[in-house]
mmCIF file of C-alpha atoms in Angstrom:
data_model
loop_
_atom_site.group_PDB
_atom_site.id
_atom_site.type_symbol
_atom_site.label_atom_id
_atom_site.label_comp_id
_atom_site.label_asym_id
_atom_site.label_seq_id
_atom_site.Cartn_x
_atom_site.Cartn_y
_atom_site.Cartn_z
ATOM 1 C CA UNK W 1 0.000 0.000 0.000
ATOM 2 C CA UNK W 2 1.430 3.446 -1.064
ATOM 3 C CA UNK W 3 1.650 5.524 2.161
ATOM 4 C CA UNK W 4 0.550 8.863 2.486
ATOM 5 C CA UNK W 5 2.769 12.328 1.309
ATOM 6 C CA UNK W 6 1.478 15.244 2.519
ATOM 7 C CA UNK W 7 3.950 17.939 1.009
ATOM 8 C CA UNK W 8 2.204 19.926 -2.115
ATOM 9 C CA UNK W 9 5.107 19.238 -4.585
ATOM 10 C CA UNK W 10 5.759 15.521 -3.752
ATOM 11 C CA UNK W 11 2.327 15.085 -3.892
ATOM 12 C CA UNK W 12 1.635 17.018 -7.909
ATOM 13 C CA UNK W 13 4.991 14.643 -8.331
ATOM 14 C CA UNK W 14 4.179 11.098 -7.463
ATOM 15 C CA UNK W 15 1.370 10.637 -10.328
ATOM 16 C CA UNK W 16 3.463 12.073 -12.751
ATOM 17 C CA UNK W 17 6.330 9.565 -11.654
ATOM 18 C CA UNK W 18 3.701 6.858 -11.946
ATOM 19 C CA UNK W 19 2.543 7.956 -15.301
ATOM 20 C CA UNK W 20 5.536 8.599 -16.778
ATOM 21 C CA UNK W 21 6.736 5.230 -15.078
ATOM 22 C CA UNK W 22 3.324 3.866 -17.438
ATOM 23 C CA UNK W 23 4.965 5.462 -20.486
ATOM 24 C CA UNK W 24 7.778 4.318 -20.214
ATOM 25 C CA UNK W 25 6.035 0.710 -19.380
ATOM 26 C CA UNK W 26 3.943 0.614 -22.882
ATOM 27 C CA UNK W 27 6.488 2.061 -25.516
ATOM 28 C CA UNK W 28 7.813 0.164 -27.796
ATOM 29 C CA UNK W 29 9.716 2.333 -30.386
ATOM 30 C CA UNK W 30 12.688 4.017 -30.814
ATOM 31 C CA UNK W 31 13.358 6.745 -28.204
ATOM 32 C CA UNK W 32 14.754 9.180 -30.294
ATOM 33 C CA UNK W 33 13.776 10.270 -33.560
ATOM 34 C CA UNK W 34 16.728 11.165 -35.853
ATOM 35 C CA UNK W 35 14.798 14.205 -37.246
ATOM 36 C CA UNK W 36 13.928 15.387 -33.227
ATOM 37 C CA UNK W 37 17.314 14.764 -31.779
ATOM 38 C CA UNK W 38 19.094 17.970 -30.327
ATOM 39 C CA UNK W 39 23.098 18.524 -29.056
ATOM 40 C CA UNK W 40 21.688 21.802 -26.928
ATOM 41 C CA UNK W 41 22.076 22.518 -23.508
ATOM 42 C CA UNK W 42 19.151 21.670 -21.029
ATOM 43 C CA UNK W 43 18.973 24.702 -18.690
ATOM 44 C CA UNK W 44 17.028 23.273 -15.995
ATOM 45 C CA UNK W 45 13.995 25.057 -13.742
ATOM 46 C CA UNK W 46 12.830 24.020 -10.684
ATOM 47 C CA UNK W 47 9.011 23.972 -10.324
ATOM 48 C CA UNK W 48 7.744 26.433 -7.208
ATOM 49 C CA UNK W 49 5.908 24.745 -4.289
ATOM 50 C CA UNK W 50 1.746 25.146 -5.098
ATOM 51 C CA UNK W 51 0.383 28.032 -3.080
ATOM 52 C CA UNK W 52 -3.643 26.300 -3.340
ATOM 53 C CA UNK W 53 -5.484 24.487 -1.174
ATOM 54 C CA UNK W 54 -5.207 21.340 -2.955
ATOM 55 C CA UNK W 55 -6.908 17.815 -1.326
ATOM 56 C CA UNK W 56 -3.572 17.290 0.831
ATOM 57 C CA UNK W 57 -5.297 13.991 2.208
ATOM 58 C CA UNK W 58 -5.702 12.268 -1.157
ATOM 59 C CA UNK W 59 -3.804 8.193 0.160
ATOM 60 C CA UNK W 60 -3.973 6.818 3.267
ATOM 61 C CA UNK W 61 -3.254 3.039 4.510
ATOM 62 C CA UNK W 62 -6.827 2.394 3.813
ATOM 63 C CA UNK W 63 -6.498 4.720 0.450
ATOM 64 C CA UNK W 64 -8.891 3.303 -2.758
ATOM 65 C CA UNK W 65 -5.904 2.614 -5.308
ATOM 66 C CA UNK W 66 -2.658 1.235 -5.315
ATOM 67 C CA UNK W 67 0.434 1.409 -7.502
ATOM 68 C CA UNK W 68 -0.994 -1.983 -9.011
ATOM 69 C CA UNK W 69 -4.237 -0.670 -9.715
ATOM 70 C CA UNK W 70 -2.453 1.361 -12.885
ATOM 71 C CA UNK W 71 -3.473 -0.360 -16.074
ATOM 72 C CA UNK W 72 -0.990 -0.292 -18.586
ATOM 73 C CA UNK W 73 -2.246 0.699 -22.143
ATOM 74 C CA UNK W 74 -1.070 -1.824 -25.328
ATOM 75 C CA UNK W 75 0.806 1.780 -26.661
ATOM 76 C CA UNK W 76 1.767 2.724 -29.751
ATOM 77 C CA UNK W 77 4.005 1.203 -32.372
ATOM 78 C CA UNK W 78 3.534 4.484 -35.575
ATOM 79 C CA UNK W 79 4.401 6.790 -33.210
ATOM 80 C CA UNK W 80 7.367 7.746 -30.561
ATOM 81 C CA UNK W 81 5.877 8.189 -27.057
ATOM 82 C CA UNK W 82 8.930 9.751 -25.011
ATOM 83 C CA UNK W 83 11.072 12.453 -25.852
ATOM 84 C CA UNK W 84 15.062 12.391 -26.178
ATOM 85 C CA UNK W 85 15.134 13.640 -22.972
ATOM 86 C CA UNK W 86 12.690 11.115 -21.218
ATOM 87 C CA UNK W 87 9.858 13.438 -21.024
ATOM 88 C CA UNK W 88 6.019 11.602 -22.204
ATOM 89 C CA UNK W 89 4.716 12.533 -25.323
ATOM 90 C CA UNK W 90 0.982 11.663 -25.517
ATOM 91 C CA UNK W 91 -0.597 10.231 -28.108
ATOM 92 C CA UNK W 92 -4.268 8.394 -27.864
ATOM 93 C CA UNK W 93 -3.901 4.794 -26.791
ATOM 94 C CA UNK W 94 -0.240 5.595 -24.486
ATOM 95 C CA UNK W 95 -2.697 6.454 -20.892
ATOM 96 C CA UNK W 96 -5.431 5.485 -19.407
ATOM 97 C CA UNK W 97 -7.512 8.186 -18.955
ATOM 98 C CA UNK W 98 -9.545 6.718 -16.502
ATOM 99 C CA UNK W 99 -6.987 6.203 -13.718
ATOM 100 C CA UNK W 100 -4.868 9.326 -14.375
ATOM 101 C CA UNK W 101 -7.947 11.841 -14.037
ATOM 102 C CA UNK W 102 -8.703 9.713 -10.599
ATOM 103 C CA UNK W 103 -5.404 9.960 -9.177
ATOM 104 C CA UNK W 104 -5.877 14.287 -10.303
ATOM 105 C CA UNK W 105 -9.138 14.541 -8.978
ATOM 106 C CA UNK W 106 -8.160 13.499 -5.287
ATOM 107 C CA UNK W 107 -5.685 16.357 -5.640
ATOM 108 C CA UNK W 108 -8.756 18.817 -6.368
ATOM 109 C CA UNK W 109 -6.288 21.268 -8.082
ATOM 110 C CA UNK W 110 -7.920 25.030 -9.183
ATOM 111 C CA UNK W 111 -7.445 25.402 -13.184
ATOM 112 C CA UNK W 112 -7.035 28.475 -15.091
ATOM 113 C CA UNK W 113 -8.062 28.383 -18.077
ATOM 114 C CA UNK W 114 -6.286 32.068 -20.158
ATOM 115 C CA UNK W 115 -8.591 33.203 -23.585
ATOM 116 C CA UNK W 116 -8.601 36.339 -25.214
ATOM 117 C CA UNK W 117 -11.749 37.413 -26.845
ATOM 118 C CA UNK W 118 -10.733 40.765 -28.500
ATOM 119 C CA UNK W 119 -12.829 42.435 -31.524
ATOM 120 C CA UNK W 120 -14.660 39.986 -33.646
ATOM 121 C CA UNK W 121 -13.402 37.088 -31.966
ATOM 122 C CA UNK W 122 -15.774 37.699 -29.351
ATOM 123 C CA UNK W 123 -18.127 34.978 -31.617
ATOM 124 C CA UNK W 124 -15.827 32.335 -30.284
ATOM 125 C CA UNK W 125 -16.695 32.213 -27.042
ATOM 126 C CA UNK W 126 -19.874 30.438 -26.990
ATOM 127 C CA UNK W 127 -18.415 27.491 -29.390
ATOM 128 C CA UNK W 128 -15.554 27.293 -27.289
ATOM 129 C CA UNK W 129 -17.303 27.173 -23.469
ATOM 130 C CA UNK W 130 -19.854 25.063 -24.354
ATOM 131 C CA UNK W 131 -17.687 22.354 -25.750
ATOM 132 C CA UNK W 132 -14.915 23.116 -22.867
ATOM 133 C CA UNK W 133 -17.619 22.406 -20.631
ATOM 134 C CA UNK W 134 -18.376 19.114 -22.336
ATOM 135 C CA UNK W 135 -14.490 17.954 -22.918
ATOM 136 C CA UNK W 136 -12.269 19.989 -21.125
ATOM 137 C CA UNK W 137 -10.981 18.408 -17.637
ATOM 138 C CA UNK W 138 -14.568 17.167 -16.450
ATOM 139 C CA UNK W 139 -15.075 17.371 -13.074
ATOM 140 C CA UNK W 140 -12.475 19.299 -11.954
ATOM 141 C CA UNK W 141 -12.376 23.079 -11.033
ATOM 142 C CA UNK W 142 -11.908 25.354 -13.886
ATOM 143 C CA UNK W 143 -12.089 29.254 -14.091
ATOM 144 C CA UNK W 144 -11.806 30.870 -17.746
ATOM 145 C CA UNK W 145 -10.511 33.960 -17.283
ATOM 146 C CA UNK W 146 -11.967 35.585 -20.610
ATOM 147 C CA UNK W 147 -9.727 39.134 -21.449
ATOM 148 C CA UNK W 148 -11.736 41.089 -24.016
ATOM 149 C CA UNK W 149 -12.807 44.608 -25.064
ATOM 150 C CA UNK W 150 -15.686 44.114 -25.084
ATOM 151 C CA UNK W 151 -17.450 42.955 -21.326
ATOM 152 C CA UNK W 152 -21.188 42.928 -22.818
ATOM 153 C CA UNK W 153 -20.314 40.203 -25.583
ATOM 154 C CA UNK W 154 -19.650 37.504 -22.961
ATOM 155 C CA UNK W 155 -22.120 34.786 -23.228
ATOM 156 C CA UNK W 156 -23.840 33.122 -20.251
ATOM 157 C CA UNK W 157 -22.809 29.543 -20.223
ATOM 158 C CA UNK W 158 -24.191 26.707 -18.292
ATOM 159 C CA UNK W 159 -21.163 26.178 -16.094
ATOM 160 C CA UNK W 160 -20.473 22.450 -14.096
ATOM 161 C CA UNK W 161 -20.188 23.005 -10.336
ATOM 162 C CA UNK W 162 -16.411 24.187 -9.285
ATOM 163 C CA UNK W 163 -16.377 26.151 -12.695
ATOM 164 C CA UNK W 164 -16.847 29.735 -13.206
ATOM 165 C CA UNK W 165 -16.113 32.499 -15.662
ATOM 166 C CA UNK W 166 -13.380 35.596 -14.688
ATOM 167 C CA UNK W 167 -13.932 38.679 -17.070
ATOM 168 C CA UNK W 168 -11.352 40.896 -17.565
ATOM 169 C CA UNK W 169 -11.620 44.355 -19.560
ATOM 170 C CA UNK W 170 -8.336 45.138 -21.742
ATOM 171 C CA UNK W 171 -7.770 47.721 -24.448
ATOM 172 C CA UNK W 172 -8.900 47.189 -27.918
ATOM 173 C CA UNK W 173 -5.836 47.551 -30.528
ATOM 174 C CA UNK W 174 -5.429 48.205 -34.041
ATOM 175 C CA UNK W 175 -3.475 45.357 -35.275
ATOM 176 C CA UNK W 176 -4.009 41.489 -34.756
ATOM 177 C CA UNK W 177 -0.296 41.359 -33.816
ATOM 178 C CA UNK W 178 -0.735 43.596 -31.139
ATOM 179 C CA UNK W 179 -3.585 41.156 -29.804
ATOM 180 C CA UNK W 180 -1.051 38.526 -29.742
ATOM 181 C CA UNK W 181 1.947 40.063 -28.181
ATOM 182 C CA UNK W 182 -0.313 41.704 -25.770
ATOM 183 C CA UNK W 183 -1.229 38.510 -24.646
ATOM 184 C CA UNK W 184 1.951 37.790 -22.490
ATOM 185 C CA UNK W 185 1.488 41.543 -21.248
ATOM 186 C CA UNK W 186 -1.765 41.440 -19.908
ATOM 187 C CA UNK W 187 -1.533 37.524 -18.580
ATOM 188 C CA UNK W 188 2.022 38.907 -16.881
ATOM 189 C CA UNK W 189 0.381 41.013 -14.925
ATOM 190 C CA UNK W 190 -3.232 39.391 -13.727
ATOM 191 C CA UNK W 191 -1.310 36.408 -12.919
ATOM 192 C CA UNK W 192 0.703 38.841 -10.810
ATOM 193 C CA UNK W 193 -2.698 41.140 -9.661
ATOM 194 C CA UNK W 194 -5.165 37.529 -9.414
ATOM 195 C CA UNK W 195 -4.584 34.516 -10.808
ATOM 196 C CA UNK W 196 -1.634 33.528 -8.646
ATOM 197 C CA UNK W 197 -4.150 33.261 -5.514
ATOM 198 C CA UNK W 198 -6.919 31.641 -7.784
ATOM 199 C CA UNK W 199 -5.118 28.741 -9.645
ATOM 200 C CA UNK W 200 -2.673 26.046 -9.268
ATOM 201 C CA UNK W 201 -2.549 25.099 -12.845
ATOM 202 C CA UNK W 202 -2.842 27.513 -16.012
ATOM 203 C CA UNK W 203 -3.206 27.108 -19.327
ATOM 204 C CA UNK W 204 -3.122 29.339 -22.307
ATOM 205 C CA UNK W 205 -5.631 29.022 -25.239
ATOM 206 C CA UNK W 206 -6.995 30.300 -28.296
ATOM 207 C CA UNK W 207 -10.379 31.422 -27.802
ATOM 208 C CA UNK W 208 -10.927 30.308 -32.067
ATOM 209 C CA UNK W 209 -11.124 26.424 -31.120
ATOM 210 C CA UNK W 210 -13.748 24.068 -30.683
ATOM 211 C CA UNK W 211 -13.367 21.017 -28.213
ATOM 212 C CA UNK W 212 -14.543 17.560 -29.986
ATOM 213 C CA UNK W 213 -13.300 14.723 -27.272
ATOM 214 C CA UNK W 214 -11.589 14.509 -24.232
ATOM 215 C CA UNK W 215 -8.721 16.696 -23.042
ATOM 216 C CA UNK W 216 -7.778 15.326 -19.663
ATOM 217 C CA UNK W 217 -5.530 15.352 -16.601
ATOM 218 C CA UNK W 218 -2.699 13.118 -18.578
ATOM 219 C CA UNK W 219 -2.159 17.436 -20.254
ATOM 220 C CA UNK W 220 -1.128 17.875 -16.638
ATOM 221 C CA UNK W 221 2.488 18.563 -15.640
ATOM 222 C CA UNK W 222 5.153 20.951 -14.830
ATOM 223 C CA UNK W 223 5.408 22.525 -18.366
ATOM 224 C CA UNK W 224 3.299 20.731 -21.097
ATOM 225 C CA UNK W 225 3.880 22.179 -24.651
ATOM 226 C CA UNK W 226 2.105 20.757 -27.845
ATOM 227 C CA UNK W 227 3.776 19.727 -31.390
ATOM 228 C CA UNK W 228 2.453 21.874 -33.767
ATOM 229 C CA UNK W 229 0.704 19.919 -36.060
ATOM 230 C CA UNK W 230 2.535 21.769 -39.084
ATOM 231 C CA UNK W 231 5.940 20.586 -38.268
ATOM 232 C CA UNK W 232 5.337 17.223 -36.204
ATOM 233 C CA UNK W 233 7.026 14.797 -38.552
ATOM 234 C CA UNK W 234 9.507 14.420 -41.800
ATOM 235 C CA UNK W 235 10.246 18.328 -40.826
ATOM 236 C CA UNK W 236 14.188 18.510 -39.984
ATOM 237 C CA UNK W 237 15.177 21.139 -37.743
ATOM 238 C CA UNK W 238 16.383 23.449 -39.846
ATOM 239 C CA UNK W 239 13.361 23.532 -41.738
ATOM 240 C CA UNK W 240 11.301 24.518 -37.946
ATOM 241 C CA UNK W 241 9.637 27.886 -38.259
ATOM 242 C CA UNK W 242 12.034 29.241 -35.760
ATOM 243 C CA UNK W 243 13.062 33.173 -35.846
ATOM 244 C CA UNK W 244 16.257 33.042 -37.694
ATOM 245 C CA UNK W 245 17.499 36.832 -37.579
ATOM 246 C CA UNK W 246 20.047 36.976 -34.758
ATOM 247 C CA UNK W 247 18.883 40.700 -33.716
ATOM 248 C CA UNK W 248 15.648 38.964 -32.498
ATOM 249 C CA UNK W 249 15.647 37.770 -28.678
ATOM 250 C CA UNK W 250 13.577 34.739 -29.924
ATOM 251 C CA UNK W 251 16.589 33.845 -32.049
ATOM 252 C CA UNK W 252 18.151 30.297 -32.988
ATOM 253 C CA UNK W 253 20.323 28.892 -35.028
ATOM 254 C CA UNK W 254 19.069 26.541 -37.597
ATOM 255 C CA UNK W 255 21.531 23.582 -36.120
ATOM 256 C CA UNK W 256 19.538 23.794 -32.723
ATOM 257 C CA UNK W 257 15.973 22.416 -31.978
ATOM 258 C CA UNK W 258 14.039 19.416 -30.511
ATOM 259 C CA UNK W 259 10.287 19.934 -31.391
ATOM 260 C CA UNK W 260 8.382 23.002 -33.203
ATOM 261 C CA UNK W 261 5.663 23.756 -30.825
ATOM 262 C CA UNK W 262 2.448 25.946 -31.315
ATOM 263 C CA UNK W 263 1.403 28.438 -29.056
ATOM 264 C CA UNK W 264 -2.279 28.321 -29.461
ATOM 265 C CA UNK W 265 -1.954 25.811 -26.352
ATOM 266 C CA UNK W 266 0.054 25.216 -23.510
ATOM 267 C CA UNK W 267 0.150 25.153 -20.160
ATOM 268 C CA UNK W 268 1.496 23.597 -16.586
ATOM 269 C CA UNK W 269 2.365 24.566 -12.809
ATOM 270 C CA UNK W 270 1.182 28.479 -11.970
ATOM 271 C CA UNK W 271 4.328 29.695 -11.495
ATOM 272 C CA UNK W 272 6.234 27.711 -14.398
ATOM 273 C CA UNK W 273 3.819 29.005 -16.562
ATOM 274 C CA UNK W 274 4.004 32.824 -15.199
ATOM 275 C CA UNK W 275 7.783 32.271 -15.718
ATOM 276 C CA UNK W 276 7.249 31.496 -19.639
ATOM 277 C CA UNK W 277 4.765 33.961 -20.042
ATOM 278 C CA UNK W 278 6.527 36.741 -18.289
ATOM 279 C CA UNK W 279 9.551 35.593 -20.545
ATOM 280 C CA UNK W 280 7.885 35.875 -23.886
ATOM 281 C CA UNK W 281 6.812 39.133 -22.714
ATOM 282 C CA UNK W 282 10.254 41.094 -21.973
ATOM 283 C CA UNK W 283 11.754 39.182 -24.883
ATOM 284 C CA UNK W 284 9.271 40.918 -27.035
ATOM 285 C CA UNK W 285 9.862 44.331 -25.279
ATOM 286 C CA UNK W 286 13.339 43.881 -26.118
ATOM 287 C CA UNK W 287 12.583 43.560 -29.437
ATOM 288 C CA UNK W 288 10.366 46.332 -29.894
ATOM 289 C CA UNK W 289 13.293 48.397 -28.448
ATOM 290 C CA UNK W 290 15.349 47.273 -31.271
ATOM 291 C CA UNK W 291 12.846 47.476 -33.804
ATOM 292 C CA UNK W 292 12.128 44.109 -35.133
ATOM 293 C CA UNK W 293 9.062 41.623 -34.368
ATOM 294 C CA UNK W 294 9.753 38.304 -34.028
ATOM 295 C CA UNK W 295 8.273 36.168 -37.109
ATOM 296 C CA UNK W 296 5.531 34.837 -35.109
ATOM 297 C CA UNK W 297 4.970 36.576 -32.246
ATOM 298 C CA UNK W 298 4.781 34.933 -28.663
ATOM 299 C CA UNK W 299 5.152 31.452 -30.591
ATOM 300 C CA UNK W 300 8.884 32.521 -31.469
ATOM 301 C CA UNK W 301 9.929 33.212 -28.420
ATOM 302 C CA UNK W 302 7.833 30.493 -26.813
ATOM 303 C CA UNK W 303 9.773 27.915 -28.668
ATOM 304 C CA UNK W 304 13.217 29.884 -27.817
ATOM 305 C CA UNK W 305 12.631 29.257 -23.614
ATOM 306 C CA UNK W 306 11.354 25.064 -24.774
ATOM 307 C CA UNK W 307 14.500 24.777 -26.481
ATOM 308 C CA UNK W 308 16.744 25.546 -23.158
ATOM 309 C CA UNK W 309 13.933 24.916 -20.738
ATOM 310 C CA UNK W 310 12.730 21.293 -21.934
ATOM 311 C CA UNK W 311 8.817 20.841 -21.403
ATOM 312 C CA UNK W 312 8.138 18.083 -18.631
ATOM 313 C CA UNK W 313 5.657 16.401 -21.263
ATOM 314 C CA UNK W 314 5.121 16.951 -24.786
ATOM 315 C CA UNK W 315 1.401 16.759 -25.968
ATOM 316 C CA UNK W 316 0.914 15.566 -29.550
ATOM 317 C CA UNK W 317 -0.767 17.262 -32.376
ATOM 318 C CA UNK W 318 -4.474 15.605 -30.744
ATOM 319 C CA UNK W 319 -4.465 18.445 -28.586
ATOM 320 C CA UNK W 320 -4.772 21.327 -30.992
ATOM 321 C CA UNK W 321 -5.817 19.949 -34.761
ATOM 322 C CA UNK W 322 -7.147 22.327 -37.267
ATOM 323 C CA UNK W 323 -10.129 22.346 -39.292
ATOM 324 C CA UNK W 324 -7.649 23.370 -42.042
ATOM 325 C CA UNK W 325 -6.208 19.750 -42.623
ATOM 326 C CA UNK W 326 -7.171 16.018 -42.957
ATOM 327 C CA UNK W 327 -6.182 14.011 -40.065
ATOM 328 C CA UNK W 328 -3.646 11.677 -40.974
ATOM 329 C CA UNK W 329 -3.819 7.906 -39.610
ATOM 330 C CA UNK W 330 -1.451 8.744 -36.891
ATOM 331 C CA UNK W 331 -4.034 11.141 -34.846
ATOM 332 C CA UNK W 332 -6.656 8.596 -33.696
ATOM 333 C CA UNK W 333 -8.608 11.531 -31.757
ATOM 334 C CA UNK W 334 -8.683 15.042 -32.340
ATOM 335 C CA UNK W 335 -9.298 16.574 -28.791
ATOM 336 C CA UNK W 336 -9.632 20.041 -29.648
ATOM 337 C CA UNK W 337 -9.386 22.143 -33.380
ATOM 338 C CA UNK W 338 -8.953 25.781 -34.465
ATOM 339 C CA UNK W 339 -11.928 26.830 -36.647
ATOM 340 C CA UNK W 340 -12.048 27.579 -40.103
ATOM 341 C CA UNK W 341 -12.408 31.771 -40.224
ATOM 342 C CA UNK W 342 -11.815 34.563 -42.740
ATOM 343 C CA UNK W 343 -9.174 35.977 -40.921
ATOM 344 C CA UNK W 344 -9.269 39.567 -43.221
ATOM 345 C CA UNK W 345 -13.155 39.762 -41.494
ATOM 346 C CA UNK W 346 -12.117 38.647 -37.805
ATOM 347 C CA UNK W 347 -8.921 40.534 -37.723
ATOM 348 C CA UNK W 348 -8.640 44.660 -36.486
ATOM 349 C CA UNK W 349 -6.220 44.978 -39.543
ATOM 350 C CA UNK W 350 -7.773 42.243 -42.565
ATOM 351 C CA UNK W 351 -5.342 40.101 -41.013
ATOM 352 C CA UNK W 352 -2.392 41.676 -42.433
#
């Protein structure tokens, strides 16, 4: 019988030992692909202690599951399912969804959900909560903290019980890259202001998606980052999106590079997260003090910190698809998709 940790951190870090321990259990490829391999430098960070209230007296002697209990999956053989440096990477049929949201939900951690909802894309928040709702960490307590312009355009939802809706009024802006950089600004500083007393978990998402199945606790870690679904596979590093100019803070060269990862989702611990996000942020101040833009925005210099600070798990493309493409045989389930949109009619600038 497993006996009982009380400490926040051990706790978050003895089901992600056992599932990882489970990946590591059902793969049965390769562990390193040869067009994913990387000679950079980890440069580790250490996760902060939680500051919620989480369920601290989730095992006892007389607890309702054991190390035993954990049903190994069959795995995958088309795809890799662990990184080159030993962190998961989740694919459908690798978990069982079952046990790892029941080990989670003795936890009872507070999730933040991060959407902006500037302009037009306002229209997206119905399609989005509603199937969030349905899909999105069931069961567990969620609060969407919805930034927008425009306070009035917020729908009411039908909300599960532990889940509520944050609104929070920003400035409207002129260009649709300004709604993107601005992102990491205003996040920055509620985390600072609220969420940090609200939250143990946060994620970042685009409000323009539409959950379609699950999207569980296996997301959960440290630092979870998803493969873009552009650039998951016969894509060799020097062909990644990355910001190439070397004036750019978001920088690298095209011999460096593990994964290319999207940031229209991510998330992880509260404070690992408010580290990334307050990163992208002064990395992009920096480069608006010497004039240039990174190439894509937050996304650049997302995948800059991921290259030197690995991501504790790496979701695959299942967790953000697009309507855009055909799923290939290699995504079994598509657990949440951007939507098809004119962006010159949703965008402040016709999406220039």
């Amino acid at each position: 019988m497993l006996r009982c940790i009380y400490r926040n951190h051990i706790l978050i870090g003895l089901p992600w030992l056992f599932i990882f321990l489970g990946f590591l259990y059902i793969y049965r490829g390769p562990s390193i692909s040869p067009l994913y391999g990387s000679d950079t430098n980890i440069i580790e960070t250490k996760s902060e202690p939680l500051n919620g209230p989480l369920n601290k007296g989730v095992c006892s002697d007389n607890g309702s599951w054991r190390v035993g209990d954990l049903k190994m999956q069959t795995g995958r053989t088309d795809v890799n399912s662990v990184t080159n440096w030993n962190a998961p990477l989740v694919w459908e049929g690798t978990f069982d969804p079952v046990v790892i949201d029941a080990i989670y939900k003795k936890m009872d951690p507070r999730v933040a959900v991060v959407l902006f909802a500037v302009g037009k894309y306002t229209r997206f928040l119905k399609g989005f909560l509603e199937s969030a709702e349905k899909y999105f960490l069931v069961d567990f307590r969620v609060t969407y903290y919805i930034f927008t312009d425009n306070k009035g355009d917020v729908p009411t939802i039908k909300l599960g019980k532990g889940r509520k809706i944050s609104v929070v009024t920003i400035p409207s802006v002129n260009r649709w890259q300004e709604v993107v950089l601005g992102r990491m600004k205003w996040a920055t500083i509620t985390i600072d202001k609220q969420i940090r007393n609200e939250a143990d978990y946060l994620y970042m998402m685009d409000i323009d998606s539409v959950f379609h199945n699950d999207f569980g606790a296996e997301s959960l870690s440290p630092l979870s980052a998803v493969l873009h679904r552009g650039y998951y596979k016969n894509t060799r590093r020097d062909q990644f999106p990355y910001e190439r100019r070397p004036k750019s803070m978001a920088y690298i060269p095209t011999d460096e590079g593990d994964y290319y990862y999207t940031a229209a989702v991510w998330g992880g611990y509260l404070e690992d997260m408010y580290r990334l996000v307050k990163y992208c942020y002064t990395q992009s101040e920096e480069d608006a003090k010497n004039d240039i833009e990174a190439v894509w925005q937050e996304e650049s210099h997302l995948n800059k910190y991921l290259l030197y600070n690995k991501p504790t798990k790496v979701l695959s493309p299942e967790y953000l698809w697009s309507d855009y493409d055909k799923i290939p045989a290699d995504i079994k389930v598509v657990r949440i998709s951007q939507l098809v949109k004119n962006y010159e009619e949703v965008r402040p600038n016709g999406g220039h």
